[in-house]
C-alpha cells in the first residue's frame, strides 16, 4: 500500500505515526479495567529463565503492555515488510527489542543475535501465525526456538468487551478505551526435545496450534462473563 511505503521510507513520518499509535494503545490500555490471569506463573518462571511468549497475530496489540520488564527485556521478530516496519516502531516505543528477520540466506546473523539475547536473560515474543498468515495456522518458530534454547513456552491472549476488528488478514483486534478486559498467560505443558523423532515436531505443532486457539477462546469466554 502506498501509505505504508511513504511511512516506511520517511523517518519523520514513521516516528510520528508510531508515536500516535503507541500513545493511543497506551491510553486504551490504561483506561481498561483488567482482570489478569496466569501472571504469577509467568513471573515465577522468569525468576530462573527467560521465556518464549506466543500469541496469535490478532492479539498482538496489547502484548507489549502485558510486560512490565521486571522479569527482564523482551525481543521480538520483525519482518522486513512495510507493515512490519511500522509494527516494530510501535513495539520499540513500548519497550520491546525488535530484531529484523531478512531473507532466508541472511537470517543466520539475526538468529545468532536472538540466541545471544536469550542466553543473557532476554525473553522472546513471537506470533504463531505471523507475519502474514494464514490466520491461526501455527508456524514452527516458537517450537524451533524452544528446541534450540530449552526455554518454556507461555501462551498469551487478551480480550475486551469493547473493540473492533481491522479489515486485515488476521482480523486484528483494535482496542477501544474505557472498557473491561481479560489478559492472560498460561505455561504450555508440551515438551520439545532437542533431537525430535521424524514427525514429532509436526505433531507438536498441531497440538500447540490447538492449545493456543483453545486458550484464546478461554480468554474470550472469561471476558464475556465479566
PDB file of C-alpha atoms in Angstrom, residues 59-180:
ATOM      1  CA  UNK A  59      -3.952 -10.437  19.734  1.00  0.00           C
ATOM      2  CA  UNK A  60      -0.627  -8.663  19.223  1.00  0.00           C
ATOM      3  CA  UNK A  61      -1.645  -5.071  20.019  1.00  0.00           C
ATOM      4  CA  UNK A  62      -1.636  -5.324  23.812  1.00  0.00           C
ATOM      5  CA  UNK A  63       1.105  -7.956  24.116  1.00  0.00           C
ATOM      6  CA  UNK A  64       3.937  -5.446  24.779  1.00  0.00           C
ATOM      7  CA  UNK A  65       1.911  -3.754  27.532  1.00  0.00           C
ATOM      8  CA  UNK A  66       1.387  -7.066  29.334  1.00  0.00           C
ATOM      9  CA  UNK A  67       5.097  -6.990  30.185  1.00  0.00           C
ATOM     10  CA  UNK A  68       6.346  -4.717  32.979  1.00  0.00           C
ATOM     11  CA  UNK A  69      10.039  -5.567  32.343  1.00  0.00           C
ATOM     12  CA  UNK A  70      10.742  -6.538  35.952  1.00  0.00           C
ATOM     13  CA  UNK A  71      11.368 -10.010  34.563  1.00  0.00           C
ATOM     14  CA  UNK A  72      13.883  -8.709  32.041  1.00  0.00           C
ATOM     15  CA  UNK A  73      13.663  -7.390  28.474  1.00  0.00           C
ATOM     16  CA  UNK A  74      11.813  -8.970  25.538  1.00  0.00           C
ATOM     17  CA  UNK A  75      12.944  -9.197  21.928  1.00  0.00           C
ATOM     18  CA  UNK A  76      10.541  -9.723  19.034  1.00  0.00           C
ATOM     19  CA  UNK A  77      10.882 -10.910  15.444  1.00  0.00           C
ATOM     20  CA  UNK A  78      10.449  -8.089  12.947  1.00  0.00           C
ATOM     21  CA  UNK A  79       9.688  -8.730   9.289  1.00  0.00           C
ATOM     22  CA  UNK A  80      11.130  -6.531   6.533  1.00  0.00           C
ATOM     23  CA  UNK A  81       7.639  -5.772   5.166  1.00  0.00           C
ATOM     24  CA  UNK A  82       6.133  -2.271   5.222  1.00  0.00           C
ATOM     25  CA  UNK A  83       3.664  -3.233   7.941  1.00  0.00           C
ATOM     26  CA  UNK A  84       6.491  -4.926   9.840  1.00  0.00           C
ATOM     27  CA  UNK A  85       8.487  -1.703   9.953  1.00  0.00           C
ATOM     28  CA  UNK A  86       5.536   0.206  11.441  1.00  0.00           C
ATOM     29  CA  UNK A  87       4.731  -2.581  13.911  1.00  0.00           C
ATOM     30  CA  UNK A  88       8.357  -2.754  15.039  1.00  0.00           C
ATOM     31  CA  UNK A  89       8.413   1.008  15.592  1.00  0.00           C
ATOM     32  CA  UNK A  90       5.338   0.804  17.821  1.00  0.00           C
ATOM     33  CA  UNK A  91       6.729  -2.166  19.767  1.00  0.00           C
ATOM     34  CA  UNK A  92      10.016  -0.365  20.307  1.00  0.00           C
ATOM     35  CA  UNK A  93       8.148   2.582  21.834  1.00  0.00           C
ATOM     36  CA  UNK A  94       6.601   0.088  24.256  1.00  0.00           C
ATOM     37  CA  UNK A  95       9.963  -1.262  25.380  1.00  0.00           C
ATOM     38  CA  UNK A  96      10.419  -4.249  23.081  1.00  0.00           C
ATOM     39  CA  UNK A  97      13.646  -5.049  21.184  1.00  0.00           C
ATOM     40  CA  UNK A  98      12.688  -5.783  17.543  1.00  0.00           C
ATOM     41  CA  UNK A  99      15.164  -7.984  15.663  1.00  0.00           C
ATOM     42  CA  UNK A 100      14.794  -7.793  11.903  1.00  0.00           C
ATOM     43  CA  UNK A 101      14.473 -11.071  10.032  1.00  0.00           C
ATOM     44  CA  UNK A 102      15.749 -10.802   6.474  1.00  0.00           C
ATOM     45  CA  UNK A 103      15.531 -13.160   3.535  1.00  0.00           C
ATOM     46  CA  UNK A 104      16.332 -16.828   4.068  1.00  0.00           C
ATOM     47  CA  UNK A 105      20.024 -16.525   3.194  1.00  0.00           C
ATOM     48  CA  UNK A 106      20.762 -13.801   5.742  1.00  0.00           C
ATOM     49  CA  UNK A 107      18.692 -14.942   8.727  1.00  0.00           C
ATOM     50  CA  UNK A 108      21.638 -16.703  10.363  1.00  0.00           C
ATOM     51  CA  UNK A 109      23.036 -13.466  11.816  1.00  0.00           C
ATOM     52  CA  UNK A 110      19.615 -12.464  13.173  1.00  0.00           C
ATOM     53  CA  UNK A 111      19.133 -15.913  14.711  1.00  0.00           C
ATOM     54  CA  UNK A 112      22.511 -15.709  16.393  1.00  0.00           C
ATOM     55  CA  UNK A 113      21.606 -12.297  17.811  1.00  0.00           C
ATOM     56  CA  UNK A 114      18.357 -13.654  19.250  1.00  0.00           C
ATOM     57  CA  UNK A 115      20.136 -16.684  20.725  1.00  0.00           C
ATOM     58  CA  UNK A 116      22.705 -14.396  22.344  1.00  0.00           C
ATOM     59  CA  UNK A 117      19.973 -12.171  23.790  1.00  0.00           C
ATOM     60  CA  UNK A 118      18.116 -15.168  25.222  1.00  0.00           C
ATOM     61  CA  UNK A 119      21.305 -16.595  26.723  1.00  0.00           C
ATOM     62  CA  UNK A 120      21.790 -13.329  28.602  1.00  0.00           C
ATOM     63  CA  UNK A 121      18.266 -13.171  30.061  1.00  0.00           C
ATOM     64  CA  UNK A 122      16.083 -11.708  27.297  1.00  0.00           C
ATOM     65  CA  UNK A 123      12.733 -13.359  26.614  1.00  0.00           C
ATOM     66  CA  UNK A 124      11.345 -13.789  23.093  1.00  0.00           C
ATOM     67  CA  UNK A 125       7.900 -12.804  21.854  1.00  0.00           C
ATOM     68  CA  UNK A 126       6.524 -14.431  18.684  1.00  0.00           C
ATOM     69  CA  UNK A 127       3.180 -14.575  16.882  1.00  0.00           C
ATOM     70  CA  UNK A 128       2.125 -18.072  15.982  1.00  0.00           C
ATOM     71  CA  UNK A 129       0.807 -17.134  12.549  1.00  0.00           C
ATOM     72  CA  UNK A 130       2.868 -14.014  11.792  1.00  0.00           C
ATOM     73  CA  UNK A 131       3.914 -12.103   9.913  1.00  0.00           C
ATOM     74  CA  UNK A 132       1.473 -12.834   7.066  1.00  0.00           C
ATOM     75  CA  UNK A 133      -0.632 -15.852   7.996  1.00  0.00           C
ATOM     76  CA  UNK A 134      -2.696 -17.826   7.232  1.00  0.00           C
ATOM     77  CA  UNK A 135      -4.611 -16.789  10.323  1.00  0.00           C
ATOM     78  CA  UNK A 136      -4.443 -19.228  13.229  1.00  0.00           C
ATOM     79  CA  UNK A 137      -2.240 -21.681  11.356  1.00  0.00           C
ATOM     80  CA  UNK A 138       0.791 -22.156  13.567  1.00  0.00           C
ATOM     81  CA  UNK A 139       4.254 -21.885  12.080  1.00  0.00           C
ATOM     82  CA  UNK A 140       7.283 -23.597  13.588  1.00  0.00           C
ATOM     83  CA  UNK A 141       9.037 -20.517  15.023  1.00  0.00           C
ATOM     84  CA  UNK A 142       8.119 -20.927  18.699  1.00  0.00           C
ATOM     85  CA  UNK A 143       8.761 -24.668  18.653  1.00  0.00           C
ATOM     86  CA  UNK A 144      12.129 -24.243  16.936  1.00  0.00           C
ATOM     87  CA  UNK A 145      13.244 -21.649  19.461  1.00  0.00           C
ATOM     88  CA  UNK A 146      12.074 -23.892  22.296  1.00  0.00           C
ATOM     89  CA  UNK A 147      14.025 -26.764  20.774  1.00  0.00           C
ATOM     90  CA  UNK A 148      17.197 -24.709  20.336  1.00  0.00           C
ATOM     91  CA  UNK A 149      17.137 -22.909  23.696  1.00  0.00           C
ATOM     92  CA  UNK A 150      15.245 -25.232  26.015  1.00  0.00           C
ATOM     93  CA  UNK A 151      13.148 -22.274  27.229  1.00  0.00           C
ATOM     94  CA  UNK A 152       9.479 -22.753  28.218  1.00  0.00           C
ATOM     95  CA  UNK A 153       6.633 -21.512  26.021  1.00  0.00           C
ATOM     96  CA  UNK A 154       3.981 -19.287  27.597  1.00  0.00           C
ATOM     97  CA  UNK A 155       0.708 -18.750  25.762  1.00  0.00           C
ATOM     98  CA  UNK A 156      -0.657 -15.201  25.805  1.00  0.00           C
ATOM     99  CA  UNK A 157      -4.060 -13.776  24.935  1.00  0.00           C
ATOM    100  CA  UNK A 158      -6.302 -10.876  25.794  1.00  0.00           C
ATOM    101  CA  UNK A 159      -9.926  -9.990  25.154  1.00  0.00           C
ATOM    102  CA  UNK A 160     -12.001  -6.871  25.772  1.00  0.00           C
ATOM    103  CA  UNK A 161     -15.707  -6.180  25.908  1.00  0.00           C
ATOM    104  CA  UNK A 162     -15.455  -3.191  23.549  1.00  0.00           C
ATOM    105  CA  UNK A 163     -13.309  -3.472  20.435  1.00  0.00           C
ATOM    106  CA  UNK A 164     -13.459  -3.641  16.693  1.00  0.00           C
ATOM    107  CA  UNK A 165     -11.801  -5.869  14.131  1.00  0.00           C
ATOM    108  CA  UNK A 166      -9.499  -4.411  11.497  1.00  0.00           C
ATOM    109  CA  UNK A 167     -10.015  -5.464   7.890  1.00  0.00           C
ATOM    110  CA  UNK A 168      -6.692  -7.309   7.755  1.00  0.00           C
ATOM    111  CA  UNK A 169      -5.741 -10.896   7.000  1.00  0.00           C
ATOM    112  CA  UNK A 170      -5.828 -11.750  10.730  1.00  0.00           C
ATOM    113  CA  UNK A 171      -8.826  -9.541  11.642  1.00  0.00           C
ATOM    114  CA  UNK A 172      -6.680  -7.984  14.360  1.00  0.00           C
ATOM    115  CA  UNK A 173      -8.499  -6.726  17.456  1.00  0.00           C
ATOM    116  CA  UNK A 174      -8.326  -2.936  17.603  1.00  0.00           C
ATOM    117  CA  UNK A 175      -8.532  -1.664  21.193  1.00  0.00           C
ATOM    118  CA  UNK A 176     -11.095   0.780  22.466  1.00  0.00           C
ATOM    119  CA  UNK A 177     -10.744   2.747  25.708  1.00  0.00           C
ATOM    120  CA  UNK A 178     -12.967   2.721  28.804  1.00  0.00           C
ATOM    121  CA  UNK A 179     -13.938  -0.931  28.782  1.00  0.00           C
ATOM    122  CA  UNK A 180     -13.273  -4.176  30.655  1.00  0.00           C
TER     123      UNK A 180
END
